[in-house]
XYZ file of N, CA and C in Angstrom:
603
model
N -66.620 72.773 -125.432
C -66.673 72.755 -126.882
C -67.114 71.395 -127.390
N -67.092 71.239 -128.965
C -67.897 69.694 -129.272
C -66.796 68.603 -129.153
N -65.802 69.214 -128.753
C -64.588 68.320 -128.701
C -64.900 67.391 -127.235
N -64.797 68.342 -126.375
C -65.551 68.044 -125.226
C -66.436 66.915 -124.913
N -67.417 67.063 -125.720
C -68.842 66.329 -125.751
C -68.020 65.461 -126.301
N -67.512 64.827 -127.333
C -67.356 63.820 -128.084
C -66.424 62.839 -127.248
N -65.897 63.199 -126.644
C -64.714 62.612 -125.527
C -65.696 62.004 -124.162
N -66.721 63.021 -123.891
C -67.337 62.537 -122.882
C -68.230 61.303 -123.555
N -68.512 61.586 -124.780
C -69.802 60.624 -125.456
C -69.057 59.540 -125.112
N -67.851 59.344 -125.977
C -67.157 57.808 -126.235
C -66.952 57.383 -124.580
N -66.743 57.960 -123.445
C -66.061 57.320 -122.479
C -67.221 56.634 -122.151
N -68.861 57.737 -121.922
C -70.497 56.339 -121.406
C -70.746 55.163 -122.811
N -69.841 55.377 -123.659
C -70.507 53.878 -124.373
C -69.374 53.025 -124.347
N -67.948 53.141 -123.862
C -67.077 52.495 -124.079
C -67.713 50.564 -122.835
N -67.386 49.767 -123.599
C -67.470 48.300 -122.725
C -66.785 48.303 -121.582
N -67.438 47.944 -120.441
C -66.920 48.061 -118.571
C -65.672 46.859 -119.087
N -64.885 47.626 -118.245
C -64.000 46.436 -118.363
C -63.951 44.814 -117.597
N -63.245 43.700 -117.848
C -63.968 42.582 -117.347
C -64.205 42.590 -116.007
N -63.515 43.206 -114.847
C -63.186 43.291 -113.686
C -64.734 44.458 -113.374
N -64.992 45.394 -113.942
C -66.052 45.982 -113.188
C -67.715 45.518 -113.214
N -68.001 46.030 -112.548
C -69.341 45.252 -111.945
C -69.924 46.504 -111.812
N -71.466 46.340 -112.176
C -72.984 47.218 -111.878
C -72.595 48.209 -111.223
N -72.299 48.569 -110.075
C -72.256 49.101 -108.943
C -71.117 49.706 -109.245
N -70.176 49.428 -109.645
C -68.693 50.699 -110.248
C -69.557 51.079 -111.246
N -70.177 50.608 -112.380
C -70.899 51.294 -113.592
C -71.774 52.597 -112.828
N -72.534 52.625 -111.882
C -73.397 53.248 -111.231
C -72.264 54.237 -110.948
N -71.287 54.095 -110.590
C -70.184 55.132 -109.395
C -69.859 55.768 -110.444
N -69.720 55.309 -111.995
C -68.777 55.803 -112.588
C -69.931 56.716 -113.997
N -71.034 56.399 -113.988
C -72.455 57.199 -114.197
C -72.417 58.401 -113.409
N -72.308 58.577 -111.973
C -72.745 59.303 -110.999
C -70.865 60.112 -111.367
N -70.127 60.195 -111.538
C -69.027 61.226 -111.828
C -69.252 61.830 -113.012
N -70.011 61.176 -114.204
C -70.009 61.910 -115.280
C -71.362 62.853 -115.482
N -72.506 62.686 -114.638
C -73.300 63.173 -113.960
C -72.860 64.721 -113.594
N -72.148 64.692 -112.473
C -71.530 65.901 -111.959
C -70.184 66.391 -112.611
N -69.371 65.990 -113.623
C -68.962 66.846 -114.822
C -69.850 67.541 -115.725
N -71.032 66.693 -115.907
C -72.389 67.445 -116.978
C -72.544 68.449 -115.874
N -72.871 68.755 -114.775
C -73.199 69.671 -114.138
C -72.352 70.895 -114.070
N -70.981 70.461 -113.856
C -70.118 71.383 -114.118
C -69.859 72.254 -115.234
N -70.080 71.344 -115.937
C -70.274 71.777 -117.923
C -71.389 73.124 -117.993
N -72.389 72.482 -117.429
C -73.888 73.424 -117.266
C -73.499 75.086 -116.840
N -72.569 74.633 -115.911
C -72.187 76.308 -114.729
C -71.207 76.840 -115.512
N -70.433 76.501 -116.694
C -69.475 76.864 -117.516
C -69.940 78.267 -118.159
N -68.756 79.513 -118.421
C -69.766 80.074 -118.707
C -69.763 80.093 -120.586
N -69.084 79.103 -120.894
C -68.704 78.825 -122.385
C -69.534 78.213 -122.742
N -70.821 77.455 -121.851
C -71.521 76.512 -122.933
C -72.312 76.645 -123.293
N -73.241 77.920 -123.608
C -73.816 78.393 -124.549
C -74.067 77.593 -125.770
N -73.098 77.544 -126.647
C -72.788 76.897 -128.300
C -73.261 75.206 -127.996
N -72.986 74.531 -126.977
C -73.233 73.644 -126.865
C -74.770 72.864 -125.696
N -74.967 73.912 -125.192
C -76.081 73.804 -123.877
C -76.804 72.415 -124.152
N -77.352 72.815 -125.560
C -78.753 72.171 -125.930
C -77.933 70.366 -126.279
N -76.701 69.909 -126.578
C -75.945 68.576 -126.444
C -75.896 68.371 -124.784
N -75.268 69.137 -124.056
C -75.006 68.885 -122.995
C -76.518 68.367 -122.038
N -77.364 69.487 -122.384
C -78.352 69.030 -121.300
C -79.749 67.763 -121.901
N -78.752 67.239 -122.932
C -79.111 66.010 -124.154
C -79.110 65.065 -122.855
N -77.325 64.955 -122.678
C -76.538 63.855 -121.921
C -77.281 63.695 -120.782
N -77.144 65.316 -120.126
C -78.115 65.188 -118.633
C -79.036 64.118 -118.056
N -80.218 64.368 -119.362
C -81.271 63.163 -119.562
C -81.007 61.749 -119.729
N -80.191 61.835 -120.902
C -79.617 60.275 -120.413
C -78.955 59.536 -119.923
N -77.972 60.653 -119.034
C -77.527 59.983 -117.916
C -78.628 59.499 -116.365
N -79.356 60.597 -116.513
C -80.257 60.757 -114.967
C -80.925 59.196 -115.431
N -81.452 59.020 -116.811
C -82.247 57.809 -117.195
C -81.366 56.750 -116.678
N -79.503 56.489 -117.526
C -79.410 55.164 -117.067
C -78.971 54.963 -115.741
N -78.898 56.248 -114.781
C -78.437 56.092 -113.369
C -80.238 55.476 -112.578
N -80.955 55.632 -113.181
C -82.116 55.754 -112.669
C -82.380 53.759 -112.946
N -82.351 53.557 -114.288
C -82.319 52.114 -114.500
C -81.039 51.466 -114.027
N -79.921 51.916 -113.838
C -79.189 51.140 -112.809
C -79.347 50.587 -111.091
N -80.212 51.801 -110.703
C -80.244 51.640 -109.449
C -81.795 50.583 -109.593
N -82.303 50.133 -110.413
C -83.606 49.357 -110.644
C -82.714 47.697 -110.850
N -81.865 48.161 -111.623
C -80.962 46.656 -111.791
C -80.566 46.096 -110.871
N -79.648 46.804 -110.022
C -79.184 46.412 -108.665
C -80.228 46.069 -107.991
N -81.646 46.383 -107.737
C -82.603 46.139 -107.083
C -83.395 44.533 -107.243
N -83.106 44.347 -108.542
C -83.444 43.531 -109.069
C -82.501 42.443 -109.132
N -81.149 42.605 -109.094
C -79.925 41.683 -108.797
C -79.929 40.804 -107.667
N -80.195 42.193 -106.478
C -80.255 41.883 -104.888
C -81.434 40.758 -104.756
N -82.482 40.841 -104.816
C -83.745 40.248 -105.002
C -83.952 38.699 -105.367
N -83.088 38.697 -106.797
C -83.392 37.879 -107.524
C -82.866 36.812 -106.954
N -81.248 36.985 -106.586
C -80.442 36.327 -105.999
C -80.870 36.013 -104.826
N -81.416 36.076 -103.838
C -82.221 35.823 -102.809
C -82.932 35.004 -103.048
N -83.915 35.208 -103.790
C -84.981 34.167 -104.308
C -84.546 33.372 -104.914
N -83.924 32.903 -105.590
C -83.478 31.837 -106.313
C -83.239 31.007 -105.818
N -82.156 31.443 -104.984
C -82.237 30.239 -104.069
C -83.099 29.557 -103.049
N -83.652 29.989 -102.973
C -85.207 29.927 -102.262
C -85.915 29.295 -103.333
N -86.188 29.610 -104.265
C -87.695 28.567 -105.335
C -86.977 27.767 -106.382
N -85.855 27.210 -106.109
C -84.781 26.373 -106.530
C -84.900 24.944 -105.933
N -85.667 25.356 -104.542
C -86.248 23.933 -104.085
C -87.555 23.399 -104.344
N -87.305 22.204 -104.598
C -88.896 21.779 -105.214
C -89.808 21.658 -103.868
N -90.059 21.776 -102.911
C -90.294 21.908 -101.782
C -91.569 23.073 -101.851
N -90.568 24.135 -101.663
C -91.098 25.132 -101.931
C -92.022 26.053 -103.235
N -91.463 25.104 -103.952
C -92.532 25.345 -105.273
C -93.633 24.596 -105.255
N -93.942 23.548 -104.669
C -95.337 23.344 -103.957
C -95.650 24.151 -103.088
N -95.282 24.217 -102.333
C -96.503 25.059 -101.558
C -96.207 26.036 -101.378
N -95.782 27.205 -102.624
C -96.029 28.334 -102.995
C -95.989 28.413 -104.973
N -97.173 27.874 -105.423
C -97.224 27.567 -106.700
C -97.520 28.861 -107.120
N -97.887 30.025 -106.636
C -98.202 31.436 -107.538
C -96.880 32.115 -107.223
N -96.458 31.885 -106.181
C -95.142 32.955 -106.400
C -94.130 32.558 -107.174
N -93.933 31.198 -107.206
C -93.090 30.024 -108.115
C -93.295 30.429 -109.352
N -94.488 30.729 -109.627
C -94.722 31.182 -111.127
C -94.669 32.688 -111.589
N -94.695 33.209 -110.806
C -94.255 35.058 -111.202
C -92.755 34.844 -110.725
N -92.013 33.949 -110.275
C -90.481 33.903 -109.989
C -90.143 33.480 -111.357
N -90.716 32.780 -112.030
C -89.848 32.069 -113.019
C -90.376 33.081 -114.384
N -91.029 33.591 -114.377
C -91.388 35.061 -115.501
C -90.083 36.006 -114.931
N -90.093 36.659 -113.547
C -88.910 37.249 -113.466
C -87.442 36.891 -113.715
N -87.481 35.429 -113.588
C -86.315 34.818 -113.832
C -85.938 34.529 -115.181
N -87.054 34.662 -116.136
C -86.363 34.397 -117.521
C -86.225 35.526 -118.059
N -86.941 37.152 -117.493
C -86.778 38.000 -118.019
C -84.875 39.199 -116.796
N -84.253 38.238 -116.115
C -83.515 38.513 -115.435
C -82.348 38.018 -116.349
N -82.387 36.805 -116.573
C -81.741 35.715 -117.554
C -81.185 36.615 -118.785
N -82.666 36.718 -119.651
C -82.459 37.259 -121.145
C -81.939 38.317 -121.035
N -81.933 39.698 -120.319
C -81.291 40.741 -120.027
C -79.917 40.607 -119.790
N -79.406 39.652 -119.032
C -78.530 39.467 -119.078
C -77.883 38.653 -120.112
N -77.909 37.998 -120.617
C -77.393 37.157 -121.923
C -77.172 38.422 -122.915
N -78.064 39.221 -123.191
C -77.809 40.250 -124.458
C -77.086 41.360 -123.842
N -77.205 41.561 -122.719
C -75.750 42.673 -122.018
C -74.817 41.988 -121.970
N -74.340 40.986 -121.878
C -73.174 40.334 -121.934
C -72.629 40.062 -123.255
N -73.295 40.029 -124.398
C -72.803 40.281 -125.760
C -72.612 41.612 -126.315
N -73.015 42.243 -125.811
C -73.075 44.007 -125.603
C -72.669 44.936 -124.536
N -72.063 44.457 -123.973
C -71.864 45.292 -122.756
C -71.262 47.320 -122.428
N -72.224 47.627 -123.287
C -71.815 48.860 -123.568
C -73.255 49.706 -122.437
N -72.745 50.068 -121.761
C -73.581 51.340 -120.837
C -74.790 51.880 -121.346
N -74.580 52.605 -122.237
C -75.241 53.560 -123.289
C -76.425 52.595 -123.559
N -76.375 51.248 -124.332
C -77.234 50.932 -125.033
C -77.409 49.958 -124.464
N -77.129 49.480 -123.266
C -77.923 48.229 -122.170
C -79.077 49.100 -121.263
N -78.652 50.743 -121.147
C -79.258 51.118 -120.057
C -80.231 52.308 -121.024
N -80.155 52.130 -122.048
C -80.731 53.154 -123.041
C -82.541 53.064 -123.797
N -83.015 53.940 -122.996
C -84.689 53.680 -123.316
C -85.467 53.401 -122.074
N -86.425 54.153 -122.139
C -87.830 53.950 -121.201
C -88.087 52.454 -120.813
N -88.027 51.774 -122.210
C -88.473 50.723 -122.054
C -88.121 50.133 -120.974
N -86.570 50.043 -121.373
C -85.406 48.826 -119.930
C -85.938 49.766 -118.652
N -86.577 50.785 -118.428
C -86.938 51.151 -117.379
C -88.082 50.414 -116.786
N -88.760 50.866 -117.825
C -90.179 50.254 -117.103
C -90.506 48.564 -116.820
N -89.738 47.534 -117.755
C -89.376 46.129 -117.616
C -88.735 46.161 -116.125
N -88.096 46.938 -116.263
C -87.307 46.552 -114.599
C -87.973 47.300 -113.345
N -89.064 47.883 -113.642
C -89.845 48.163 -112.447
C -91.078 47.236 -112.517
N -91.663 47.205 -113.319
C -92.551 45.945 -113.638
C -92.040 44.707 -112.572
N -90.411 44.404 -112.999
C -90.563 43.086 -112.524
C -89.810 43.177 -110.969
N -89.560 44.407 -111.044
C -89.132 44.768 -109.332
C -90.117 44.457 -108.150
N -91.555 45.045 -108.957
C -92.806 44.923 -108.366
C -93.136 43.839 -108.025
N -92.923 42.633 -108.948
C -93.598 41.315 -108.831
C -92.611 40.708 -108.241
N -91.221 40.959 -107.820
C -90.162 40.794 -106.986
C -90.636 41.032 -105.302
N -91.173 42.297 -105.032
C -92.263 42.554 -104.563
C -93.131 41.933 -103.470
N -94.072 41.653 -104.793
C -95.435 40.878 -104.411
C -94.645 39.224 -104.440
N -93.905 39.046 -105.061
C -93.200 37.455 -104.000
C -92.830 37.401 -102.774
N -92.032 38.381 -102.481
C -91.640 38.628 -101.218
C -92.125 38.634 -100.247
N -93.155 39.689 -100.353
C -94.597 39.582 -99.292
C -95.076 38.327 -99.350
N -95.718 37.565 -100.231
C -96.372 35.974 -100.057
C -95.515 35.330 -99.383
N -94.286 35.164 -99.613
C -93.314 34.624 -98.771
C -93.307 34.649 -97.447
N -93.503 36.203 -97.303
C -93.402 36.463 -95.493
C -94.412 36.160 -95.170
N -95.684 36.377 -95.913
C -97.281 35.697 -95.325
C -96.964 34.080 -95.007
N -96.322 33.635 -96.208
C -96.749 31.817 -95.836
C -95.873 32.382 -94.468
N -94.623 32.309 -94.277
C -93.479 32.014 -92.791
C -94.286 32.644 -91.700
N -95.416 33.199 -91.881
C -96.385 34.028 -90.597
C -96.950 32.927 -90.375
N -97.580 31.926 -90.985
C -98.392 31.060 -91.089
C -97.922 29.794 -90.228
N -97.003 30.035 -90.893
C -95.864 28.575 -90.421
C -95.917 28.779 -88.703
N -95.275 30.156 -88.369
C -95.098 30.711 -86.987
C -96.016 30.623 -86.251
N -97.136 30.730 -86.829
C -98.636 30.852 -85.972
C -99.079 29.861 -85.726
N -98.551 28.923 -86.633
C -99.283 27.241 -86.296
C -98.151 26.210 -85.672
N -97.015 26.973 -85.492
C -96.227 26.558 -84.621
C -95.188 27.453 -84.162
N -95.228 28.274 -82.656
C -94.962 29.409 -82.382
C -93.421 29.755 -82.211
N -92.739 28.376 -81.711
C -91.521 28.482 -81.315
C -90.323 28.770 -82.637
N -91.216 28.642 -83.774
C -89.998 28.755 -85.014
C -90.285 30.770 -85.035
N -91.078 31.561 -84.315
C -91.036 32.375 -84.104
C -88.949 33.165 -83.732
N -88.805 32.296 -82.890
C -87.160 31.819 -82.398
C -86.093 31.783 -83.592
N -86.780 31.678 -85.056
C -85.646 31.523 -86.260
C -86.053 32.392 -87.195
N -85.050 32.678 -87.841
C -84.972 33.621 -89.199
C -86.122 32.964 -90.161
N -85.984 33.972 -91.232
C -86.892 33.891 -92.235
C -85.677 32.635 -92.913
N -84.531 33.139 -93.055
C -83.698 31.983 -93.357
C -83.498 30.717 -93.195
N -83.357 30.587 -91.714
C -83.358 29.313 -91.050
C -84.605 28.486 -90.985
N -85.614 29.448 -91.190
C -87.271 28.759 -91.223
C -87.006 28.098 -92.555
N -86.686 28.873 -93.613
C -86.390 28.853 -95.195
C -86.170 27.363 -95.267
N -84.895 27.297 -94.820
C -84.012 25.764 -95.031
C -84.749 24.868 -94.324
N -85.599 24.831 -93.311
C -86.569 23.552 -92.357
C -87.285 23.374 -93.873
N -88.165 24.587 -94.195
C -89.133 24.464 -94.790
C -89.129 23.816 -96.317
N -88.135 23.971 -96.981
C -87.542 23.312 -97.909
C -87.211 21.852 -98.143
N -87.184 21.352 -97.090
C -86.466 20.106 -97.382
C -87.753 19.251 -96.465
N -89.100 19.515 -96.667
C -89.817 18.601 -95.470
C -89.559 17.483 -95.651
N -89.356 16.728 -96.959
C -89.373 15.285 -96.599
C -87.907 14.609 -95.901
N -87.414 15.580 -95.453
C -85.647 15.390 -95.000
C -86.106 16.017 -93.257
N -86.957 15.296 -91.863
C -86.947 15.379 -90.377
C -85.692 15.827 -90.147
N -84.591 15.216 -90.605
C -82.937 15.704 -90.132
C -83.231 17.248 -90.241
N -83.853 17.532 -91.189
C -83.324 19.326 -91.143
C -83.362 20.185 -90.277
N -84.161 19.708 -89.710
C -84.476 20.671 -87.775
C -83.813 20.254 -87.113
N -82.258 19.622 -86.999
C -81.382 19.100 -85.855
C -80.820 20.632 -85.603
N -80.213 21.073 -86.930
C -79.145 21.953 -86.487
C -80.044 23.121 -86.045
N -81.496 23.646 -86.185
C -81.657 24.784 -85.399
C -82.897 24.582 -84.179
N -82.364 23.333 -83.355
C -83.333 22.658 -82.032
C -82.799 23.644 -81.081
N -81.804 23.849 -80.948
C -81.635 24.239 -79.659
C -82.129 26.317 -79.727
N -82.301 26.922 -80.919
C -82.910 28.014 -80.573
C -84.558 27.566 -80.678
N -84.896 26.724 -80.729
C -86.295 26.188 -80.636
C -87.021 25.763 -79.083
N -85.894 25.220 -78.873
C -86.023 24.540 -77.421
C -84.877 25.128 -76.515
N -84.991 25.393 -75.036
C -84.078 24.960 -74.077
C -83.438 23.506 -73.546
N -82.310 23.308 -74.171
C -81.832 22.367 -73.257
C -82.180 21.088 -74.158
N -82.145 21.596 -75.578
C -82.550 20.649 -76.546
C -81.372 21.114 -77.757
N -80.280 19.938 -77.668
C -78.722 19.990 -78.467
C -79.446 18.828 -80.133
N -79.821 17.464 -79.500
C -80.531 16.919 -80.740
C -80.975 15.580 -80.052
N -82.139 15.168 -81.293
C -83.104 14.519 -81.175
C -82.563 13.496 -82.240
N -82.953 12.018 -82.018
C -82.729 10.933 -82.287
C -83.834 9.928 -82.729
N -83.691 10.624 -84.337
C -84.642 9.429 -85.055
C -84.557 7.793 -84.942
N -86.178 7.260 -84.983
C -86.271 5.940 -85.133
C -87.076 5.417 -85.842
N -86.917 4.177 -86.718
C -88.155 3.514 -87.367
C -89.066 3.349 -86.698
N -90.584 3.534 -86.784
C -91.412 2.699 -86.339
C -91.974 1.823 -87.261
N -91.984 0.584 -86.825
C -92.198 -0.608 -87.390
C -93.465 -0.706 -87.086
């Protein structure tokens, strides 16, 4: 009945409480999901069908832009810390620069959900869809350049083949800092614990 609907309306716009996070929002999308479904197989909802299979749509929408958020959470956070070093923003000046477009449009999204934090109308519209695949993409196409330069790195010196994209990460970051390759010599070398810088005069 519309009683029904109105109870379900208020619970997707009510504010997550401080303790929940994206990923309970998603869990807790995906139960009201399969009550709309249940609603659907009712054989009372007739009078109401055309509200109910309203919700349908905009639930499938903000479960659909949630799972783009999280994608974009995972990502971002990765990278950041990664083009946070000035290191690396030389010598990757195009991905540095589609990082910091994703990063202010990661930023502003978040600043106005956090003054709003209502489900309904953070996750509400095509638009927040397509912004967050847009910049998923160019999340993306960083990623890949990334793994191209560390191919590069590997090929012109084979034995860092031997380290993570991570551990390459942190050498590669800090070149004007030689110390940084102490702690991962010995998966580089056999029988190589550390090496002992000297001035040459």
């Amino acid at each position: 009945n519309n009683h029904l609907i109105l109870i379900f309306f208020l619970m997707i716009r009510r504010p997550p409480r401080s303790t929940q996070s994206r990923s309970s929002a998603a869990s807790d999308v995906y139960k009201r999901q399969v009550s709309i479904l249940t609603m659907l197989g009712a054989r009372y909802v007739a009078g109401i069908r055309k509200e109910v299979e309203e919700w349908e749509k905009k639930l499938n929408l903000i479960a659909e832009i949630i799972d783009e958020w999280l994608t974009c959470q995972r990502q971002w956070m990765y990278l950041e810390n990664i083009f946070s070093a000035e290191d690396i923003q030389k010598q990757l000046p195009a991905e540095s620069a589609k990082f910091t477009q994703v990063d202010k449009f990661w930023k502003d999204i978040m600043v106005k959900t956090a003054k709003k934090p209502i489900v309904a109308e953070a996750c509400g519209g095509d638009d927040v869809l397509k912004k967050f695949q847009l910049n998923n993409n160019i999340l993306d196409d960083i990623q890949k350049g990334l793994e191209n330069y560390l191919e590069t790195k590997r090929s012109a010196f084979p034995r860092f083949y031997f380290l993570s994209n991570d551990e390459l990460l942190e050498i590669l970051s800090q070149t004007r800092n030689p110390h940084a390759v102490q702690n991962h010599l010995r998966k580089c070398f056999d029988n190589i614990n550390k090496i002992k810088f000297t001035d040459i005069e």
